[in-house]
Amino acid sequence: MVMTDNVRASQREFRFDLATYLAERQAQVEAALDRSLPVIYPEKIYEAMRYSLMAGGKRLRPILCLATCELTGGTVEMAMPTACALEMIHTMSLIHDDLPAMDDDDYRRGKLTNHKVFGEDVAILAGDGLLAYAFEHVAIATQNVPADRLLKVVAMLGRAVGAAGLVGGQVVDLDCEGKTDVSLETLNFIHNHKTAALLEASVISGAVLFGASEEDLQRLSRYAQNIGLAFQIIDDILDITATQEELGKTAGKDLQAQKATYPSIWGLEESRRQAERLVDGAKAELTVFGEKAVPLVALAEFITARTH
Ligand code: GRG
């Protein structure tokens, strides 16, 4: 894990160690995911679902959800089922994104993609299975949260996944394939939907579970939109600058496919500046929370400092 001087300085100031925090949270999430999905008959589909779900990854979405639940006064326990559901939804979107009909990728999270191991038919069903199970899991496993808040979270997840979120972003992305005149507005639309929508749902759902005020939800929403776009800008930069080993997936795919990306519009240096500006904007939204927001500040800084 690579950290910038900024991250180190802010952590020294607040005696907060992001690497330890991430490692602990990742371990908690991995254990909860493992428990959430046992293999039963028909084993083939559960094995395919678990293959991608348990394949690693940064677990950023669940960690954001747990962090905002704690920030607003809640506990890790009450947010864990939603955190796991976010990872199930994210994983299913990766499985479908890697299919030959979409991005056609052979590697993900350092392993062969789901369809390469289980075949396209089972990979499609594994994605469908994870998507449906995410909603079932939130509804069944969440404890000590009033039903009206849980309903809000369910609606929020549905919106983030569907045509108003991931699916909408993906369809415009597919539409832009092979086009050389994609505008910045269209690129922003794609990534606000494909990437930022689920990150925003991750941040907001944790706060909704504890019943945060409308004002705090608005602040967290602006934080999330900023880190969501910054995350995608860095993703585009890493596609150019990182190796396949670092990324765990094929590097240089955007350039190869002549895809419109932030670096293709702004260049690498300006893209990095824009991502840093967005992260500064995200952090500014957290000042009212004081020291309690240190994990979310560090997570925002991690987004521009990450190498994979
Ligand atoms: C959601 C019903 C439904 C269908 C899927 C394929 C699709 C529609 C949408 C594509 C969504 C997609 C793949 C967006 C890219 C998001 C992104 C930047 C992924 C990388 O996230 P990381 O870096 O990955 O957090 P890890 O592996 O660390 O979790």
GROMACS .gro file of C-alpha atoms and ligand atoms in nm:
model
  337
    1MET     CA    1   0.000   0.000   0.000
    2VAL     CA    2   0.150   0.334  -0.105
    3MET     CA    3   0.068   0.644   0.098
    4THR     CA    4   0.131   1.007   0.014
    5ASP     CA    5   0.305   1.248   0.253
    6ASN     CA    6  -0.036   1.408   0.302
    7VAL     CA    7  -0.192   1.086   0.424
    8ARG     CA    8   0.103   1.020   0.655
    9ALA     CA    9   0.093   1.375   0.794
   10SER     CA   10  -0.281   1.369   0.865
   11GLN     CA   11  -0.249   1.028   1.027
   12ARG     CA   12   0.040   1.142   1.248
   13GLU     CA   13  -0.166   1.441   1.351
   14PHE     CA   14  -0.465   1.224   1.451
   15ARG     CA   15  -0.266   0.912   1.547
   16PHE     CA   16  -0.453   0.711   1.289
   17ASP     CA   17  -0.292   0.435   1.087
   18LEU     CA   18  -0.477   0.380   0.761
   19ALA     CA   19  -0.288   0.061   0.668
   20THR     CA   20  -0.386  -0.105   0.998
   21TYR     CA   21  -0.742   0.027   0.976
   22LEU     CA   22  -0.781  -0.108   0.620
   23ALA     CA   23  -0.629  -0.446   0.709
   24GLU     CA   24  -0.861  -0.488   1.009
   25ARG     CA   25  -1.170  -0.381   0.819
   26GLN     CA   26  -1.081  -0.599   0.518
   27ALA     CA   27  -1.045  -0.901   0.750
   28GLN     CA   28  -1.383  -0.829   0.916
   29VAL     CA   29  -1.554  -0.794   0.577
   30GLU     CA   30  -1.387  -1.109   0.435
   31ALA     CA   31  -1.505  -1.310   0.736
   32ALA     CA   32  -1.861  -1.177   0.709
   33LEU     CA   33  -1.872  -1.244   0.333
   34ASP     CA   34  -1.741  -1.595   0.390
   35ARG     CA   35  -2.016  -1.666   0.646
   36SER     CA   36  -2.286  -1.507   0.430
   37LEU     CA   37  -2.267  -1.749   0.139
   38PRO     CA   38  -2.220  -2.121   0.219
   39VAL     CA   39  -2.200  -2.375  -0.063
   40ILE     CA   40  -2.518  -2.582  -0.089
   41TYR     CA   41  -2.689  -2.768  -0.374
   42PRO     CA   42  -2.656  -2.687  -0.666
   43GLU     CA   43  -2.289  -2.647  -0.567
   44LYS     CA   44  -2.177  -2.525  -0.910
   45ILE     CA   45  -2.354  -2.190  -0.883
   46TYR     CA   46  -2.251  -2.123  -0.523
   47GLU     CA   47  -1.892  -2.207  -0.610
   48ALA     CA   48  -1.903  -1.965  -0.905
   49MET     CA   49  -2.053  -1.690  -0.687
   50ARG     CA   50  -1.794  -1.747  -0.413
   51TYR     CA   51  -1.506  -1.767  -0.663
   52SER     CA   52  -1.543  -1.397  -0.749
   53LEU     CA   53  -1.681  -1.277  -0.416
   54MET     CA   54  -1.388  -1.421  -0.220
   55ALA     CA   55  -1.121  -1.328  -0.478
   56GLY     CA   56  -0.988  -1.032  -0.282
   57GLY     CA   57  -1.021  -0.674  -0.393
   58LYS     CA   58  -0.984  -0.366  -0.179
   59ARG     CA   59  -1.332  -0.400  -0.018
   60LEU     CA   60  -1.359  -0.021  -0.043
   61ARG     CA   61  -1.739  -0.008  -0.069
   62PRO     CA   62  -1.811  -0.214   0.245
   63ILE     CA   63  -1.540  -0.025   0.436
   64LEU     CA   64  -1.698   0.309   0.340
   65CYS     CA   65  -2.040   0.186   0.455
   66LEU     CA   66  -1.904   0.069   0.792
   67ALA     CA   67  -1.712   0.397   0.834
   68THR     CA   68  -2.014   0.625   0.782
   69CYS     CA   69  -2.234   0.412   1.006
   70GLU     CA   70  -1.976   0.452   1.283
   71LEU     CA   71  -1.921   0.821   1.206
   72THR     CA   72  -2.289   0.898   1.260
   73GLY     CA   73  -2.312   0.693   1.583
   74GLY     CA   74  -2.396   0.340   1.465
   75THR     CA   75  -2.207   0.012   1.498
   76VAL     CA   76  -2.018  -0.219   1.262
   77GLU     CA   77  -2.268  -0.497   1.342
   78MET     CA   78  -2.573  -0.306   1.222
   79ALA     CA   79  -2.403  -0.211   0.892
   80MET     CA   80  -2.225  -0.539   0.809
   81PRO     CA   81  -2.508  -0.703   0.608
   82THR     CA   82  -2.541  -0.387   0.394
   83ALA     CA   83  -2.162  -0.372   0.361
   84CYS     CA   84  -2.159  -0.733   0.235
   85ALA     CA   85  -2.448  -0.661  -0.003
   86LEU     CA   86  -2.253  -0.370  -0.154
   87GLU     CA   87  -1.959  -0.602  -0.219
   88MET     CA   88  -2.192  -0.866  -0.372
   89ILE     CA   89  -2.338  -0.603  -0.606
   90HIS     CA   90  -1.993  -0.466  -0.695
   91THR     CA   91  -1.863  -0.820  -0.760
   92MET     CA   92  -2.158  -0.911  -0.982
   93SER     CA   93  -2.101  -0.593  -1.187
   94LEU     CA   94  -1.736  -0.698  -1.235
   95ILE     CA   95  -1.838  -1.051  -1.344
   96HIS     CA   96  -2.080  -0.911  -1.604
   97ASP     CA   97  -1.840  -0.633  -1.709
   98ASP     CA   98  -1.572  -0.896  -1.787
   99LEU     CA   99  -1.799  -1.105  -2.014
  100PRO     CA  100  -1.716  -1.128  -2.386
  101ALA     CA  101  -2.033  -0.930  -2.464
  102MET     CA  102  -1.901  -0.640  -2.253
  103ASP     CA  103  -1.530  -0.571  -2.182
  104ASP     CA  104  -1.414  -0.925  -2.261
  105ASP     CA  105  -1.145  -0.959  -1.995
  106ASP     CA  106  -0.946  -1.268  -1.895
  107TYR     CA  107  -0.818  -1.150  -1.556
  108ARG     CA  108  -0.974  -0.983  -1.255
  109ARG     CA  109  -0.839  -0.944  -0.903
  110GLY     CA  110  -0.531  -1.137  -1.014
  111LYS     CA  111  -0.728  -1.447  -1.115
  112LEU     CA  112  -0.895  -1.577  -1.429
  113THR     CA  113  -1.234  -1.412  -1.479
  114ASN     CA  114  -1.549  -1.595  -1.377
  115HIS     CA  115  -1.653  -1.692  -1.731
  116LYS     CA  116  -1.303  -1.822  -1.808
  117VAL     CA  117  -1.335  -2.069  -1.519
  118PHE     CA  118  -1.707  -2.153  -1.516
  119GLY     CA  119  -1.819  -2.066  -1.871
  120GLU     CA  120  -2.031  -1.773  -1.987
  121ASP     CA  121  -2.364  -1.931  -1.897
  122VAL     CA  122  -2.271  -1.994  -1.534
  123ALA     CA  123  -2.091  -1.656  -1.504
  124ILE     CA  124  -2.409  -1.472  -1.608
  125LEU     CA  125  -2.607  -1.673  -1.353
  126ALA     CA  126  -2.342  -1.619  -1.083
  127GLY     CA  127  -2.382  -1.243  -1.135
  128ASP     CA  128  -2.761  -1.272  -1.122
  129GLY     CA  129  -2.739  -1.491  -0.812
  130LEU     CA  130  -2.515  -1.240  -0.630
  131LEU     CA  131  -2.740  -0.949  -0.723
  132ALA     CA  132  -3.055  -1.115  -0.592
  133TYR     CA  133  -2.879  -1.247  -0.282
  134ALA     CA  134  -2.749  -0.899  -0.195
  135PHE     CA  135  -3.105  -0.775  -0.142
  136GLU     CA  136  -3.214  -1.091   0.040
  137HIS     CA  137  -2.911  -1.065   0.270
  138VAL     CA  138  -2.978  -0.701   0.367
  139ALA     CA  139  -3.343  -0.779   0.439
  140ILE     CA  140  -3.278  -1.096   0.638
  141ALA     CA  141  -2.947  -1.046   0.818
  142THR     CA  142  -2.972  -0.682   0.935
  143GLN     CA  143  -3.043  -0.649   1.306
  144ASN     CA  144  -3.133  -0.360   1.535
  145VAL     CA  145  -3.232  -0.128   1.249
  146PRO     CA  146  -3.592   0.000   1.219
  147ALA     CA  147  -3.776  -0.132   0.910
  148ASP     CA  148  -3.827   0.214   0.756
  149ARG     CA  149  -3.450   0.279   0.748
  150LEU     CA  150  -3.386  -0.065   0.604
  151LEU     CA  151  -3.643   0.000   0.331
  152LYS     CA  152  -3.462   0.324   0.244
  153VAL     CA  153  -3.136   0.133   0.212
  154VAL     CA  154  -3.297  -0.134  -0.010
  155ALA     CA  155  -3.441   0.138  -0.236
  156MET     CA  156  -3.104   0.315  -0.246
  157LEU     CA  157  -2.921  -0.003  -0.350
  158GLY     CA  158  -3.180  -0.074  -0.621
  159ARG     CA  159  -3.141   0.277  -0.761
  160ALA     CA  160  -2.760   0.257  -0.758
  161VAL     CA  161  -2.763  -0.071  -0.952
  162GLY     CA  162  -3.036  -0.011  -1.209
  163ALA     CA  163  -3.082   0.214  -1.512
  164ALA     CA  164  -3.042   0.520  -1.285
  165GLY     CA  165  -2.700   0.390  -1.177
  166LEU     CA  166  -2.455   0.120  -1.290
  167VAL     CA  167  -2.669  -0.017  -1.572
  168GLY     CA  168  -2.733   0.334  -1.714
  169GLY     CA  169  -2.362   0.421  -1.700
  170GLN     CA  170  -2.263   0.094  -1.862
  171VAL     CA  171  -2.510   0.134  -2.149
  172VAL     CA  172  -2.376   0.481  -2.236
  173ASP     CA  173  -2.021   0.347  -2.203
  174LEU     CA  174  -2.099   0.068  -2.452
  175ASP     CA  175  -2.258   0.326  -2.683
  176CYS     CA  176  -1.936   0.531  -2.681
  177GLU     CA  177  -1.713   0.240  -2.782
  178GLY     CA  178  -1.509   0.325  -3.090
  179LYS     CA  179  -1.615   0.693  -3.081
  180THR     CA  180  -1.334   0.949  -3.079
  181ASP     CA  181  -1.551   1.254  -3.003
  182VAL     CA  182  -1.688   1.163  -2.659
  183SER     CA  183  -1.750   1.485  -2.464
  184LEU     CA  184  -1.641   1.551  -2.106
  185GLU     CA  185  -2.011   1.574  -2.017
  186THR     CA  186  -2.077   1.223  -2.150
  187LEU     CA  187  -1.766   1.087  -1.980
  188ASN     CA  188  -1.883   1.239  -1.651
  189PHE     CA  189  -2.229   1.085  -1.703
  190ILE     CA  190  -2.076   0.740  -1.758
  191HIS     CA  191  -1.861   0.749  -1.447
  192ASN     CA  192  -2.110   0.925  -1.220
  193HIS     CA  193  -2.334   0.627  -1.294
  194LYS     CA  194  -2.094   0.335  -1.346
  195THR     CA  195  -1.860   0.412  -1.058
  196ALA     CA  196  -1.975   0.699  -0.835
  197ALA     CA  197  -2.338   0.579  -0.788
  198LEU     CA  198  -2.240   0.263  -0.596
  199LEU     CA  199  -1.970   0.447  -0.401
  200GLU     CA  200  -2.232   0.707  -0.305
  201ALA     CA  201  -2.476   0.433  -0.199
  202SER     CA  202  -2.194   0.281   0.008
  203VAL     CA  203  -2.129   0.606   0.191
  204ILE     CA  204  -2.493   0.706   0.240
  205SER     CA  205  -2.637   0.366   0.334
  206GLY     CA  206  -2.413   0.342   0.642
  207ALA     CA  207  -2.542   0.679   0.763
  208VAL     CA  208  -2.906   0.600   0.679
  209LEU     CA  209  -2.891   0.279   0.885
  210PHE     CA  210  -2.818   0.484   1.197
  211GLY     CA  211  -3.071   0.753   1.102
  212ALA     CA  212  -2.833   1.041   1.029
  213SER     CA  213  -2.982   1.390   0.980
  214GLU     CA  214  -3.074   1.515   0.632
  215GLU     CA  215  -2.795   1.775   0.660
  216ASP     CA  216  -2.532   1.509   0.733
  217LEU     CA  217  -2.664   1.290   0.451
  218GLN     CA  218  -2.625   1.585   0.209
  219ARG     CA  219  -2.267   1.644   0.326
  220LEU     CA  220  -2.178   1.277   0.294
  221SER     CA  221  -2.343   1.266  -0.046
  222ARG     CA  222  -2.120   1.549  -0.172
  223TYR     CA  223  -1.816   1.375  -0.017
  224ALA     CA  224  -1.913   1.055  -0.202
  225GLN     CA  225  -1.970   1.220  -0.539
  226ASN     CA  226  -1.629   1.383  -0.520
  227ILE     CA  227  -1.443   1.066  -0.422
  228GLY     CA  228  -1.645   0.867  -0.678
  229LEU     CA  229  -1.523   1.075  -0.968
  230ALA     CA  230  -1.169   1.102  -0.826
  231PHE     CA  231  -1.167   0.722  -0.797
  232GLN     CA  232  -1.251   0.684  -1.166
  233ILE     CA  233  -0.994   0.943  -1.278
  234ILE     CA  234  -0.726   0.749  -1.086
  235ASP     CA  235  -0.859   0.423  -1.235
  236ASP     CA  236  -0.807   0.572  -1.584
  237ILE     CA  237  -0.457   0.691  -1.491
  238LEU     CA  238  -0.362   0.350  -1.349
  239ASP     CA  239  -0.479   0.180  -1.668
  240ILE     CA  240  -0.193   0.368  -1.837
  241THR     CA  241   0.074   0.374  -1.566
  242ALA     CA  242   0.034   0.049  -1.368
  243THR     CA  243   0.134  -0.306  -1.457
  244GLN     CA  244  -0.096  -0.608  -1.492
  245GLU     CA  245   0.052  -0.746  -1.167
  246GLU     CA  246  -0.034  -0.428  -0.979
  247LEU     CA  247  -0.385  -0.407  -1.126
  248GLY     CA  248  -0.474  -0.776  -1.113
  249LYS     CA  249  -0.633  -0.729  -1.457
  250THR     CA  250  -0.513  -0.652  -1.807
  251ALA     CA  251  -0.335  -0.313  -1.814
  252GLY     CA  252  -0.357  -0.064  -2.100
  253LYS     CA  253  -0.701  -0.180  -2.212
  254ASP     CA  254  -0.841   0.172  -2.253
  255LEU     CA  255  -0.557   0.280  -2.481
  256GLN     CA  256  -0.583  -0.042  -2.680
  257ALA     CA  257  -0.958   0.005  -2.728
  258GLN     CA  258  -0.903   0.378  -2.795
  259LYS     CA  259  -1.155   0.449  -2.521
  260ALA     CA  260  -1.233   0.802  -2.410
  261THR     CA  261  -1.084   0.848  -2.064
  262TYR     CA  262  -0.994   1.143  -1.842
  263PRO     CA  263  -0.624   1.124  -1.941
  264SER     CA  264  -0.725   1.111  -2.309
  265ILE     CA  265  -0.912   1.441  -2.261
  266TRP     CA  266  -0.691   1.619  -2.004
  267GLY     CA  267  -0.358   1.436  -2.016
  268LEU     CA  268  -0.203   1.256  -1.718
  269GLU     CA  269  -0.086   1.556  -1.518
  270GLU     CA  270  -0.409   1.753  -1.538
  271SER     CA  271  -0.608   1.435  -1.461
  272ARG     CA  272  -0.408   1.388  -1.141
  273ARG     CA  273  -0.461   1.756  -1.048
  274GLN     CA  274  -0.838   1.721  -1.103
  275ALA     CA  275  -0.850   1.406  -0.887
  276GLU     CA  276  -0.661   1.586  -0.609
  277ARG     CA  277  -0.898   1.884  -0.634
  278LEU     CA  278  -1.197   1.649  -0.599
  279VAL     CA  279  -1.041   1.478  -0.296
  280ASP     CA  280  -0.982   1.820  -0.135
  281GLY     CA  281  -1.349   1.901  -0.200
  282ALA     CA  282  -1.451   1.570  -0.044
  283LYS     CA  283  -1.244   1.633   0.268
  284ALA     CA  284  -1.388   1.983   0.306
  285GLU     CA  285  -1.735   1.830   0.347
  286LEU     CA  286  -1.614   1.641   0.655
  287THR     CA  287  -1.476   1.927   0.863
  288VAL     CA  288  -1.795   1.958   1.073
  289PHE     CA  289  -1.752   1.599   1.193
  290GLY     CA  290  -1.411   1.679   1.346
  291GLU     CA  291  -1.182   1.399   1.454
  292LYS     CA  292  -1.452   1.133   1.410
  293ALA     CA  293  -1.414   1.173   1.033
  294VAL     CA  294  -1.043   1.085   1.027
  295PRO     CA  295  -1.102   0.740   0.868
  296LEU     CA  296  -1.312   0.895   0.589
  297VAL     CA  297  -1.051   1.168   0.532
  298ALA     CA  298  -0.777   0.906   0.508
  299LEU     CA  299  -0.991   0.691   0.275
  300ALA     CA  300  -1.039   0.992   0.043
  301GLU     CA  301  -0.662   1.050   0.037
  302PHE     CA  302  -0.602   0.680  -0.024
  303ILE     CA  303  -0.804   0.708  -0.345
  304THR     CA  304  -0.547   0.934  -0.511
  305ALA     CA  305  -0.251   0.755  -0.351
  306ARG     CA  306  -0.348   0.400  -0.450
  307THR     CA  307  -0.144   0.198  -0.698
  308HIS     CA  308  -0.408  -0.066  -0.784
  309GRG     C1  309  -2.541  -0.400  -1.208
  309GRG     C2  310  -2.731  -0.538  -1.303
  309GRG     C3  311  -2.597  -0.486  -1.318
  309GRG     C4  312  -2.524  -0.516  -1.428
  309GRG     C5  313  -2.387  -0.475  -1.447
  309GRG     C6  314  -2.146  -0.442  -1.619
  309GRG     C7  315  -2.225  -0.337  -1.553
  309GRG     C8  316  -2.371  -0.359  -1.541
  309GRG     C9  317  -2.169  -0.225  -1.504
  309GRG    C10  318  -2.024  -0.200  -1.503
  309GRG    C11  319  -1.985  -0.149  -1.369
  309GRG    C12  320  -1.836  -0.140  -1.354
  309GRG    C13  321  -1.754  -0.262  -1.380
  309GRG    C14  322  -1.781  -0.025  -1.315
  309GRG    C15  323  -1.636  -0.007  -1.289
  309GRG    C16  324  -1.618   0.028  -1.146
  309GRG    C17  325  -1.476   0.015  -1.100
  309GRG    C18  326  -1.391   0.138  -1.104
  309GRG    C19  327  -1.430  -0.103  -1.059
  309GRG    C20  328  -1.301  -0.126  -0.992
  309GRG     O1  329  -1.328  -0.116  -0.853
  309GRG     P1  330  -1.218  -0.144  -0.744
  309GRG     O2  331  -1.088  -0.081  -0.786
  309GRG     O3  332  -1.201  -0.302  -0.755
  309GRG     O4  333  -1.272  -0.106  -0.611
  309GRG     P2  334  -1.169  -0.408  -0.641
  309GRG     O5  335  -1.128  -0.532  -0.716
  309GRG     O6  336  -1.058  -0.355  -0.554
  309GRG     O7  337  -1.295  -0.428  -0.564
   0.00000   0.00000   0.00000
